[in-house]
Amino acid sequence: MNKIKASLAATVLTMAAMMNSALADDKAVVQKFYDFLSNPASQERVSEFKSAASEQWESIGNYSGSNKSRDEFVGQVSGFFAKLMPDLNWEVQEMIQEGNKVVVRSRATGTPNGPLFGVDGQGKSFDILTIDIHTLENDKIINTYHVEDWAGALQQLSAK
C-alpha cells in the first residue's frame, strides 16, 4: 500500500512540474508580444513576435468587426508607432494564466514626436494602463483582446 501511495505521489508531483513548465513556456511566448511592442523598429523583435503568433492571429480591440491581422498589426506597430514614439515601452507588470489564456496587466509609456490621434503633446510623455487577454494553441498566440487607456494618454499629452 505504501508503494502505491509513493508511486501516486511521485506521479502527481511529476505532472504538476510538467504543468508549471508548460505555463512558464506560455508566458515566455506571450512576453515576445511585449518585447516587440517595446522595440517596434527591431526586425529581430518582429521575427520573434511572428514566431510566437500564429499566421491567423488577430488583434481584437473593439467589437466593430475590423480586427487586425498579424501582418497589419506588425505594419502599424513597426511603422506608425515606431516612427511616432521611438521610446515606446510596454512594461509587463503581471501575467496570470488560466488554461490556454494569459491575462497581462501592463504599462505603456512613450513620448510622441508628433500628433498622437490628433493631439500634439509638444514633447510631453504619457503613462497608461493596458490589459490584454491572449489565447494560445499549440504554443502560439491565436488572438489577443486588448484595452489601452488612450484617452488617458491624450489627456496627459494635452494637459497644460
PDB file of C-alpha atoms in Angstrom:
ATOM      1  CA  MET A   1       0.000   0.000   0.000  1.00  0.00           C
ATOM      2  CA  ASN A   2       2.845   2.401   0.839  1.00  0.00           C
ATOM      3  CA  LYS A   3       4.442   1.702  -2.570  1.00  0.00           C
ATOM      4  CA  ILE A   4       1.176   2.634  -4.312  1.00  0.00           C
ATOM      5  CA  LYS A   5       0.886   5.873  -2.304  1.00  0.00           C
ATOM      6  CA  ALA A   6       4.513   6.743  -3.018  1.00  0.00           C
ATOM      7  CA  SER A   7       4.060   5.989  -6.718  1.00  0.00           C
ATOM      8  CA  LEU A   8       0.871   8.075  -6.861  1.00  0.00           C
ATOM      9  CA  ALA A   9       2.552  10.978  -5.058  1.00  0.00           C
ATOM     10  CA  ALA A  10       5.509  10.851  -7.465  1.00  0.00           C
ATOM     11  CA  THR A  11       3.142  10.854 -10.454  1.00  0.00           C
ATOM     12  CA  VAL A  12       1.232  13.853  -9.112  1.00  0.00           C
ATOM     13  CA  LEU A  13       4.459  15.774  -8.452  1.00  0.00           C
ATOM     14  CA  THR A  14       5.769  14.973 -11.937  1.00  0.00           C
ATOM     15  CA  MET A  15       2.517  16.106 -13.552  1.00  0.00           C
ATOM     16  CA  ALA A  16       2.490  19.319 -11.504  1.00  0.00           C
ATOM     17  CA  ALA A  17       6.064  20.068 -12.558  1.00  0.00           C
ATOM     18  CA  MET A  18       5.172  19.440 -16.209  1.00  0.00           C
ATOM     19  CA  MET A  19       2.133  21.752 -15.970  1.00  0.00           C
ATOM     20  CA  ASN A  20       4.187  24.515 -14.323  1.00  0.00           C
ATOM     21  CA  SER A  21       6.745  24.166 -17.101  1.00  0.00           C
ATOM     22  CA  ALA A  22       4.009  24.465 -19.753  1.00  0.00           C
ATOM     23  CA  LEU A  23       2.621  27.559 -18.021  1.00  0.00           C
ATOM     24  CA  ALA A  24       6.074  29.140 -17.914  1.00  0.00           C
ATOM     25  CA  ASP A  25       6.528  28.392 -21.626  1.00  0.00           C
ATOM     26  CA  ASP A  26       3.182  30.056 -22.475  1.00  0.00           C
ATOM     27  CA  LYS A  27       4.185  33.148 -20.523  1.00  0.00           C
ATOM     28  CA  ALA A  28       7.535  33.221 -22.362  1.00  0.00           C
ATOM     29  CA  VAL A  29       5.666  33.071 -25.683  1.00  0.00           C
ATOM     30  CA  VAL A  30       3.397  35.954 -24.613  1.00  0.00           C
ATOM     31  CA  GLN A  31       6.389  38.003 -23.400  1.00  0.00           C
ATOM     32  CA  LYS A  32       7.598  38.134 -27.026  1.00  0.00           C
ATOM     33  CA  PHE A  33       4.493  40.232 -27.829  1.00  0.00           C
ATOM     34  CA  TYR A  34       5.614  42.888 -25.289  1.00  0.00           C
ATOM     35  CA  ASP A  35       9.258  42.702 -26.344  1.00  0.00           C
ATOM     36  CA  PHE A  36       8.067  43.614 -29.854  1.00  0.00           C
ATOM     37  CA  LEU A  37       5.834  46.467 -28.593  1.00  0.00           C
ATOM     38  CA  SER A  38       8.805  47.898 -26.669  1.00  0.00           C
ATOM     39  CA  ASN A  39      11.169  47.572 -29.659  1.00  0.00           C
ATOM     40  CA  PRO A  40       8.883  48.074 -32.656  1.00  0.00           C
ATOM     41  CA  ALA A  41      11.657  49.064 -35.074  1.00  0.00           C
ATOM     42  CA  SER A  42      13.720  45.928 -34.328  1.00  0.00           C
ATOM     43  CA  GLN A  43      13.488  43.330 -37.098  1.00  0.00           C
ATOM     44  CA  GLU A  44      14.666  40.721 -34.573  1.00  0.00           C
ATOM     45  CA  ARG A  45      11.667  41.520 -32.326  1.00  0.00           C
ATOM     46  CA  VAL A  46       9.318  41.489 -35.334  1.00  0.00           C
ATOM     47  CA  SER A  47      10.570  37.987 -36.218  1.00  0.00           C
ATOM     48  CA  GLU A  48      10.218  36.806 -32.620  1.00  0.00           C
ATOM     49  CA  PHE A  49       6.645  38.106 -32.452  1.00  0.00           C
ATOM     50  CA  LYS A  50       5.778  36.459 -35.770  1.00  0.00           C
ATOM     51  CA  SER A  51       7.169  33.161 -34.487  1.00  0.00           C
ATOM     52  CA  ALA A  52       5.095  33.492 -31.287  1.00  0.00           C
ATOM     53  CA  ALA A  53       1.827  34.367 -33.059  1.00  0.00           C
ATOM     54  CA  SER A  54       0.008  32.088 -35.466  1.00  0.00           C
ATOM     55  CA  GLU A  55      -0.364  33.222 -39.076  1.00  0.00           C
ATOM     56  CA  GLN A  56      -4.102  33.598 -38.375  1.00  0.00           C
ATOM     57  CA  TRP A  57      -3.530  35.704 -35.209  1.00  0.00           C
ATOM     58  CA  GLU A  58      -5.970  38.567 -34.696  1.00  0.00           C
ATOM     59  CA  SER A  59      -5.742  41.769 -32.686  1.00  0.00           C
ATOM     60  CA  ILE A  60      -9.199  42.433 -31.236  1.00  0.00           C
ATOM     61  CA  GLY A  61      -9.505  45.917 -29.759  1.00  0.00           C
ATOM     62  CA  ASN A  62     -13.219  46.575 -30.122  1.00  0.00           C
ATOM     63  CA  TYR A  63     -16.364  44.946 -31.386  1.00  0.00           C
ATOM     64  CA  SER A  64     -16.508  46.729 -34.741  1.00  0.00           C
ATOM     65  CA  GLY A  65     -15.601  43.528 -36.570  1.00  0.00           C
ATOM     66  CA  SER A  66     -12.499  45.088 -38.090  1.00  0.00           C
ATOM     67  CA  ASN A  67      -9.807  43.087 -36.325  1.00  0.00           C
ATOM     68  CA  LYS A  68      -6.174  43.434 -37.373  1.00  0.00           C
ATOM     69  CA  SER A  69      -4.282  40.506 -38.838  1.00  0.00           C
ATOM     70  CA  ARG A  70      -0.785  39.709 -37.663  1.00  0.00           C
ATOM     71  CA  ASP A  71       0.788  41.459 -40.669  1.00  0.00           C
ATOM     72  CA  GLU A  72      -1.469  44.526 -40.351  1.00  0.00           C
ATOM     73  CA  PHE A  73      -0.584  44.773 -36.652  1.00  0.00           C
ATOM     74  CA  VAL A  74       3.147  44.432 -37.352  1.00  0.00           C
ATOM     75  CA  GLY A  75       2.877  47.123 -40.029  1.00  0.00           C
ATOM     76  CA  GLN A  76       1.084  49.517 -37.687  1.00  0.00           C
ATOM     77  CA  VAL A  77       3.422  48.956 -34.736  1.00  0.00           C
ATOM     78  CA  SER A  78       6.744  48.765 -36.610  1.00  0.00           C
ATOM     79  CA  GLY A  79       5.737  51.604 -38.944  1.00  0.00           C
ATOM     80  CA  PHE A  80       3.451  54.225 -37.411  1.00  0.00           C
ATOM     81  CA  PHE A  81       4.182  53.673 -33.694  1.00  0.00           C
ATOM     82  CA  ALA A  82       7.933  53.089 -34.136  1.00  0.00           C
ATOM     83  CA  LYS A  83       8.315  56.383 -36.009  1.00  0.00           C
ATOM     84  CA  LEU A  84       5.954  58.384 -33.815  1.00  0.00           C
ATOM     85  CA  MET A  85       7.251  57.079 -30.464  1.00  0.00           C
ATOM     86  CA  PRO A  86      10.813  55.732 -30.693  1.00  0.00           C
ATOM     87  CA  ASP A  87      10.907  55.449 -26.879  1.00  0.00           C
ATOM     88  CA  LEU A  88       7.670  53.402 -26.642  1.00  0.00           C
ATOM     89  CA  ASN A  89       7.910  50.963 -23.748  1.00  0.00           C
ATOM     90  CA  TRP A  90       5.387  48.291 -22.789  1.00  0.00           C
ATOM     91  CA  GLU A  91       6.269  47.013 -19.308  1.00  0.00           C
ATOM     92  CA  VAL A  92       4.576  43.824 -18.148  1.00  0.00           C
ATOM     93  CA  GLN A  93       3.533  44.219 -14.530  1.00  0.00           C
ATOM     94  CA  GLU A  94       1.601  40.989 -14.058  1.00  0.00           C
ATOM     95  CA  MET A  95       0.815  37.811 -16.021  1.00  0.00           C
ATOM     96  CA  ILE A  96      -1.907  35.420 -14.947  1.00  0.00           C
ATOM     97  CA  GLN A  97      -2.524  32.144 -16.747  1.00  0.00           C
ATOM     98  CA  GLU A  98      -5.632  30.015 -16.658  1.00  0.00           C
ATOM     99  CA  GLY A  99      -5.670  27.131 -19.106  1.00  0.00           C
ATOM    100  CA  ASN A 100      -4.771  28.405 -22.571  1.00  0.00           C
ATOM    101  CA  LYS A 101      -5.400  32.076 -21.666  1.00  0.00           C
ATOM    102  CA  VAL A 102      -2.771  34.519 -20.420  1.00  0.00           C
ATOM    103  CA  VAL A 103      -4.007  37.832 -18.995  1.00  0.00           C
ATOM    104  CA  VAL A 104      -1.478  40.639 -18.834  1.00  0.00           C
ATOM    105  CA  ARG A 105      -1.604  43.912 -16.961  1.00  0.00           C
ATOM    106  CA  SER A 106       0.987  46.264 -18.343  1.00  0.00           C
ATOM    107  CA  ARG A 107       2.037  49.870 -18.505  1.00  0.00           C
ATOM    108  CA  ALA A 108       2.709  51.692 -21.766  1.00  0.00           C
ATOM    109  CA  THR A 109       4.834  54.830 -21.802  1.00  0.00           C
ATOM    110  CA  GLY A 110       6.099  56.994 -24.601  1.00  0.00           C
ATOM    111  CA  THR A 111       6.853  60.452 -25.890  1.00  0.00           C
ATOM    112  CA  PRO A 112       5.277  61.147 -29.275  1.00  0.00           C
ATOM    113  CA  ASN A 113       7.400  63.299 -31.590  1.00  0.00           C
ATOM    114  CA  GLY A 114       4.239  64.481 -33.369  1.00  0.00           C
ATOM    115  CA  PRO A 115       0.455  64.376 -33.012  1.00  0.00           C
ATOM    116  CA  LEU A 116      -0.983  61.200 -31.466  1.00  0.00           C
ATOM    117  CA  PHE A 117      -4.619  60.734 -32.520  1.00  0.00           C
ATOM    118  CA  GLY A 118      -4.730  64.449 -33.340  1.00  0.00           C
ATOM    119  CA  VAL A 119      -3.163  65.683 -30.094  1.00  0.00           C
ATOM    120  CA  ASP A 120       0.283  67.290 -30.263  1.00  0.00           C
ATOM    121  CA  GLY A 121       1.838  66.810 -26.858  1.00  0.00           C
ATOM    122  CA  GLN A 122       4.753  69.091 -27.756  1.00  0.00           C
ATOM    123  CA  GLY A 123       7.330  66.789 -26.189  1.00  0.00           C
ATOM    124  CA  LYS A 124       5.175  65.519 -23.313  1.00  0.00           C
ATOM    125  CA  SER A 125       5.060  61.857 -22.346  1.00  0.00           C
ATOM    126  CA  PHE A 126       2.216  59.545 -21.372  1.00  0.00           C
ATOM    127  CA  ASP A 127       1.935  56.629 -18.937  1.00  0.00           C
ATOM    128  CA  ILE A 128      -1.136  54.396 -19.326  1.00  0.00           C
ATOM    129  CA  LEU A 129      -2.620  51.122 -18.117  1.00  0.00           C
ATOM    130  CA  THR A 130      -3.255  48.289 -20.568  1.00  0.00           C
ATOM    131  CA  ILE A 131      -4.981  44.928 -20.204  1.00  0.00           C
ATOM    132  CA  ASP A 132      -4.616  42.074 -22.704  1.00  0.00           C
ATOM    133  CA  ILE A 133      -6.068  38.578 -22.904  1.00  0.00           C
ATOM    134  CA  HIS A 134      -4.041  36.222 -25.103  1.00  0.00           C
ATOM    135  CA  THR A 135      -5.356  32.836 -26.234  1.00  0.00           C
ATOM    136  CA  LEU A 136      -2.779  30.180 -27.116  1.00  0.00           C
ATOM    137  CA  GLU A 137      -2.985  26.954 -29.105  1.00  0.00           C
ATOM    138  CA  ASN A 138      -0.044  24.706 -29.950  1.00  0.00           C
ATOM    139  CA  ASP A 139       2.461  27.113 -28.348  1.00  0.00           C
ATOM    140  CA  LYS A 140       1.256  30.058 -30.500  1.00  0.00           C
ATOM    141  CA  ILE A 141      -0.871  33.090 -29.679  1.00  0.00           C
ATOM    142  CA  ILE A 142      -4.015  32.828 -31.817  1.00  0.00           C
ATOM    143  CA  ASN A 143      -5.709  36.059 -30.740  1.00  0.00           C
ATOM    144  CA  THR A 144      -5.310  38.976 -28.388  1.00  0.00           C
ATOM    145  CA  TYR A 145      -8.118  41.035 -26.895  1.00  0.00           C
ATOM    146  CA  HIS A 146      -6.729  44.349 -25.711  1.00  0.00           C
ATOM    147  CA  VAL A 147      -7.714  47.558 -23.983  1.00  0.00           C
ATOM    148  CA  GLU A 148      -5.418  50.568 -23.635  1.00  0.00           C
ATOM    149  CA  ASP A 149      -6.206  53.843 -21.909  1.00  0.00           C
ATOM    150  CA  TRP A 150      -5.535  56.004 -24.981  1.00  0.00           C
ATOM    151  CA  ALA A 151      -7.997  58.625 -23.668  1.00  0.00           C
ATOM    152  CA  GLY A 152      -5.768  58.940 -20.599  1.00  0.00           C
ATOM    153  CA  ALA A 153      -2.711  59.296 -22.851  1.00  0.00           C
ATOM    154  CA  LEU A 154      -4.369  62.096 -24.819  1.00  0.00           C
ATOM    155  CA  GLN A 155      -5.394  63.826 -21.584  1.00  0.00           C
ATOM    156  CA  GLN A 156      -1.802  63.680 -20.325  1.00  0.00           C
ATOM    157  CA  LEU A 157      -0.444  64.970 -23.631  1.00  0.00           C
ATOM    158  CA  SER A 158      -2.896  67.892 -23.751  1.00  0.00           C
ATOM    159  CA  ALA A 159      -2.505  68.943 -20.090  1.00  0.00           C
ATOM    160  CA  LYS A 160      -1.057  72.418 -19.597  1.00  0.00           C
TER     161      LYS A 160
END
